[in-house]
Amino acid sequence: MNLGMPEILVILLVALLIFGPKKLPELGRSLGQSIREFKRGAQEIREELEKSVEVKEEKPITAPSAKEEPKA
């Protein structure tokens, strides 16, 4: 879904008509903050998942000891 320049202009015009010129900058700021927080949260989740994968990869796989008898 690609938005071209005409589609963006129509969306902005409709938003301007609905919310008015005084409210539009405030809405833009709040939308930007929301997107920023969402990206930050997604990045934190991604880092936690990467850390957990790294920890699992670092655990050595232990071989069975020589004292244990194989079961027949």
mmCIF file with all atom_site columns, C-alpha atoms in Angstrom:
data_model
loop_
_atom_site.group_PDB
_atom_site.id
_atom_site.type_symbol
_atom_site.label_atom_id
_atom_site.label_alt_id
_atom_site.label_comp_id
_atom_site.label_asym_id
_atom_site.label_entity_id
_atom_site.label_seq_id
_atom_site.pdbx_PDB_ins_code
_atom_site.Cartn_x
_atom_site.Cartn_y
_atom_site.Cartn_z
_atom_site.occupancy
_atom_site.B_iso_or_equiv
_atom_site.pdbx_formal_charge
_atom_site.auth_seq_id
_atom_site.auth_comp_id
_atom_site.auth_asym_id
_atom_site.auth_atom_id
_atom_site.pdbx_PDB_model_num
ATOM 1  C CA . MET A 1 1  ? 0.000   0.000   0.000  1.00 0.00 ? 1  MET A CA 1
ATOM 2  C CA . ASN A 1 2  ? 1.865   3.023   -1.263 1.00 0.00 ? 2  ASN A CA 1
ATOM 3  C CA . LEU A 1 3  ? 0.549   6.501   -0.649 1.00 0.00 ? 3  LEU A CA 1
ATOM 4  C CA . GLY A 1 4  ? 1.387   9.027   -3.299 1.00 0.00 ? 4  GLY A CA 1
ATOM 5  C CA . MET A 1 5  ? 1.460   12.790  -2.969 1.00 0.00 ? 5  MET A CA 1
ATOM 6  C CA . PRO A 1 6  ? -2.196  13.296  -4.036 1.00 0.00 ? 6  PRO A CA 1
ATOM 7  C CA . GLU A 1 7  ? -3.446  10.814  -1.414 1.00 0.00 ? 7  GLU A CA 1
ATOM 8  C CA . ILE A 1 8  ? -1.393  12.443  1.339  1.00 0.00 ? 8  ILE A CA 1
ATOM 9  C CA . LEU A 1 9  ? -2.692  15.887  0.367  1.00 0.00 ? 9  LEU A CA 1
ATOM 10 C CA . VAL A 1 10 ? -6.302  14.673  0.484  1.00 0.00 ? 10 VAL A CA 1
ATOM 11 C CA . ILE A 1 11 ? -5.747  13.138  3.936  1.00 0.00 ? 11 ILE A CA 1
ATOM 12 C CA . LEU A 1 12 ? -4.155  16.349  5.233  1.00 0.00 ? 12 LEU A CA 1
ATOM 13 C CA . LEU A 1 13 ? -6.970  18.454  3.768  1.00 0.00 ? 13 LEU A CA 1
ATOM 14 C CA . VAL A 1 14 ? -9.623  16.287  5.410  1.00 0.00 ? 14 VAL A CA 1
ATOM 15 C CA . ALA A 1 15 ? -7.755  16.416  8.733  1.00 0.00 ? 15 ALA A CA 1
ATOM 16 C CA . LEU A 1 16 ? -7.488  20.200  8.448  1.00 0.00 ? 16 LEU A CA 1
ATOM 17 C CA . LEU A 1 17 ? -11.216 20.499  7.792  1.00 0.00 ? 17 LEU A CA 1
ATOM 18 C CA . ILE A 1 18 ? -12.148 18.174  10.665 1.00 0.00 ? 18 ILE A CA 1
ATOM 19 C CA . PHE A 1 19 ? -9.768  19.375  13.381 1.00 0.00 ? 19 PHE A CA 1
ATOM 20 C CA . GLY A 1 20 ? -9.016  22.936  12.338 1.00 0.00 ? 20 GLY A CA 1
ATOM 21 C CA . PRO A 1 21 ? -5.694  24.737  11.947 1.00 0.00 ? 21 PRO A CA 1
ATOM 22 C CA . LYS A 1 22 ? -5.128  25.282  15.698 1.00 0.00 ? 22 LYS A CA 1
ATOM 23 C CA . LYS A 1 23 ? -5.598  21.658  16.747 1.00 0.00 ? 23 LYS A CA 1
ATOM 24 C CA . LEU A 1 24 ? -3.673  20.038  13.884 1.00 0.00 ? 24 LEU A CA 1
ATOM 25 C CA . PRO A 1 25 ? -0.100  20.731  15.167 1.00 0.00 ? 25 PRO A CA 1
ATOM 26 C CA . GLU A 1 26 ? -1.018  19.312  18.581 1.00 0.00 ? 26 GLU A CA 1
ATOM 27 C CA . LEU A 1 27 ? -2.402  16.164  16.959 1.00 0.00 ? 27 LEU A CA 1
ATOM 28 C CA . GLY A 1 28 ? 0.749   15.813  14.868 1.00 0.00 ? 28 GLY A CA 1
ATOM 29 C CA . ARG A 1 29 ? 2.952   16.096  17.954 1.00 0.00 ? 29 ARG A CA 1
ATOM 30 C CA . SER A 1 30 ? 0.953   13.506  19.868 1.00 0.00 ? 30 SER A CA 1
ATOM 31 C CA . LEU A 1 31 ? 0.989   11.150  16.879 1.00 0.00 ? 31 LEU A CA 1
ATOM 32 C CA . GLY A 1 32 ? 4.770   11.551  16.582 1.00 0.00 ? 32 GLY A CA 1
ATOM 33 C CA . GLN A 1 33 ? 5.249   10.830  20.290 1.00 0.00 ? 33 GLN A CA 1
ATOM 34 C CA . SER A 1 34 ? 3.043   7.749   20.038 1.00 0.00 ? 34 SER A CA 1
ATOM 35 C CA . ILE A 1 35 ? 4.995   6.404   17.090 1.00 0.00 ? 35 ILE A CA 1
ATOM 36 C CA . ARG A 1 36 ? 8.289   7.106   18.888 1.00 0.00 ? 36 ARG A CA 1
ATOM 37 C CA . GLU A 1 37 ? 7.127   5.247   22.019 1.00 0.00 ? 37 GLU A CA 1
ATOM 38 C CA . PHE A 1 38 ? 5.924   2.323   19.931 1.00 0.00 ? 38 PHE A CA 1
ATOM 39 C CA . LYS A 1 39 ? 9.281   2.075   18.157 1.00 0.00 ? 39 LYS A CA 1
ATOM 40 C CA . ARG A 1 40 ? 11.135  2.296   21.480 1.00 0.00 ? 40 ARG A CA 1
ATOM 41 C CA . GLY A 1 41 ? 9.011   -0.495  22.961 1.00 0.00 ? 41 GLY A CA 1
ATOM 42 C CA . ALA A 1 42 ? 9.476   -2.678  19.894 1.00 0.00 ? 42 ALA A CA 1
ATOM 43 C CA . GLN A 1 43 ? 13.244  -2.117  20.052 1.00 0.00 ? 43 GLN A CA 1
ATOM 44 C CA . GLU A 1 44 ? 13.327  -3.111  23.741 1.00 0.00 ? 44 GLU A CA 1
ATOM 45 C CA . ILE A 1 45 ? 11.408  -6.311  23.002 1.00 0.00 ? 45 ILE A CA 1
ATOM 46 C CA . ARG A 1 46 ? 13.751  -7.099  20.106 1.00 0.00 ? 46 ARG A CA 1
ATOM 47 C CA . GLU A 1 47 ? 16.821  -6.585  22.340 1.00 0.00 ? 47 GLU A CA 1
ATOM 48 C CA . GLU A 1 48 ? 15.375  -8.824  25.069 1.00 0.00 ? 48 GLU A CA 1
ATOM 49 C CA . LEU A 1 49 ? 14.691  -11.589 22.551 1.00 0.00 ? 49 LEU A CA 1
ATOM 50 C CA . GLU A 1 50 ? 18.210  -11.306 21.132 1.00 0.00 ? 50 GLU A CA 1
ATOM 51 C CA . LYS A 1 51 ? 19.689  -11.503 24.640 1.00 0.00 ? 51 LYS A CA 1
ATOM 52 C CA . SER A 1 52 ? 17.684  -14.613 25.480 1.00 0.00 ? 52 SER A CA 1
ATOM 53 C CA . VAL A 1 53 ? 18.790  -16.285 22.232 1.00 0.00 ? 53 VAL A CA 1
ATOM 54 C CA . GLU A 1 54 ? 22.428  -15.398 22.963 1.00 0.00 ? 54 GLU A CA 1
ATOM 55 C CA . VAL A 1 55 ? 22.182  -16.838 26.487 1.00 0.00 ? 55 VAL A CA 1
ATOM 56 C CA . LYS A 1 56 ? 20.733  -20.094 25.163 1.00 0.00 ? 56 LYS A CA 1
ATOM 57 C CA . GLU A 1 57 ? 23.497  -20.349 22.570 1.00 0.00 ? 57 GLU A CA 1
ATOM 58 C CA . GLU A 1 58 ? 26.248  -19.755 25.156 1.00 0.00 ? 58 GLU A CA 1
ATOM 59 C CA . LYS A 1 59 ? 25.173  -22.601 27.472 1.00 0.00 ? 59 LYS A CA 1
ATOM 60 C CA . PRO A 1 60 ? 27.555  -25.513 26.881 1.00 0.00 ? 60 PRO A CA 1
ATOM 61 C CA . ILE A 1 61 ? 26.055  -28.857 26.016 1.00 0.00 ? 61 ILE A CA 1
ATOM 62 C CA . THR A 1 62 ? 27.346  -31.354 28.544 1.00 0.00 ? 62 THR A CA 1
ATOM 63 C CA . ALA A 1 63 ? 28.226  -34.840 27.443 1.00 0.00 ? 63 ALA A CA 1
ATOM 64 C CA . PRO A 1 64 ? 27.155  -37.774 29.616 1.00 0.00 ? 64 PRO A CA 1
ATOM 65 C CA . SER A 1 65 ? 29.772  -38.597 32.220 1.00 0.00 ? 65 SER A CA 1
ATOM 66 C CA . ALA A 1 66 ? 31.805  -41.800 32.102 1.00 0.00 ? 66 ALA A CA 1
ATOM 67 C CA . LYS A 1 67 ? 30.342  -42.937 35.456 1.00 0.00 ? 67 LYS A CA 1
ATOM 68 C CA . GLU A 1 68 ? 26.883  -43.355 33.996 1.00 0.00 ? 68 GLU A CA 1
ATOM 69 C CA . GLU A 1 69 ? 26.129  -46.794 32.598 1.00 0.00 ? 69 GLU A CA 1
ATOM 70 C CA . PRO A 1 70 ? 24.205  -46.907 29.341 1.00 0.00 ? 70 PRO A CA 1
ATOM 71 C CA . LYS A 1 71 ? 20.790  -48.453 29.819 1.00 0.00 ? 71 LYS A CA 1
ATOM 72 C CA . ALA A 1 72 ? 20.105  -51.556 27.795 1.00 0.00 ? 72 ALA A CA 1
#
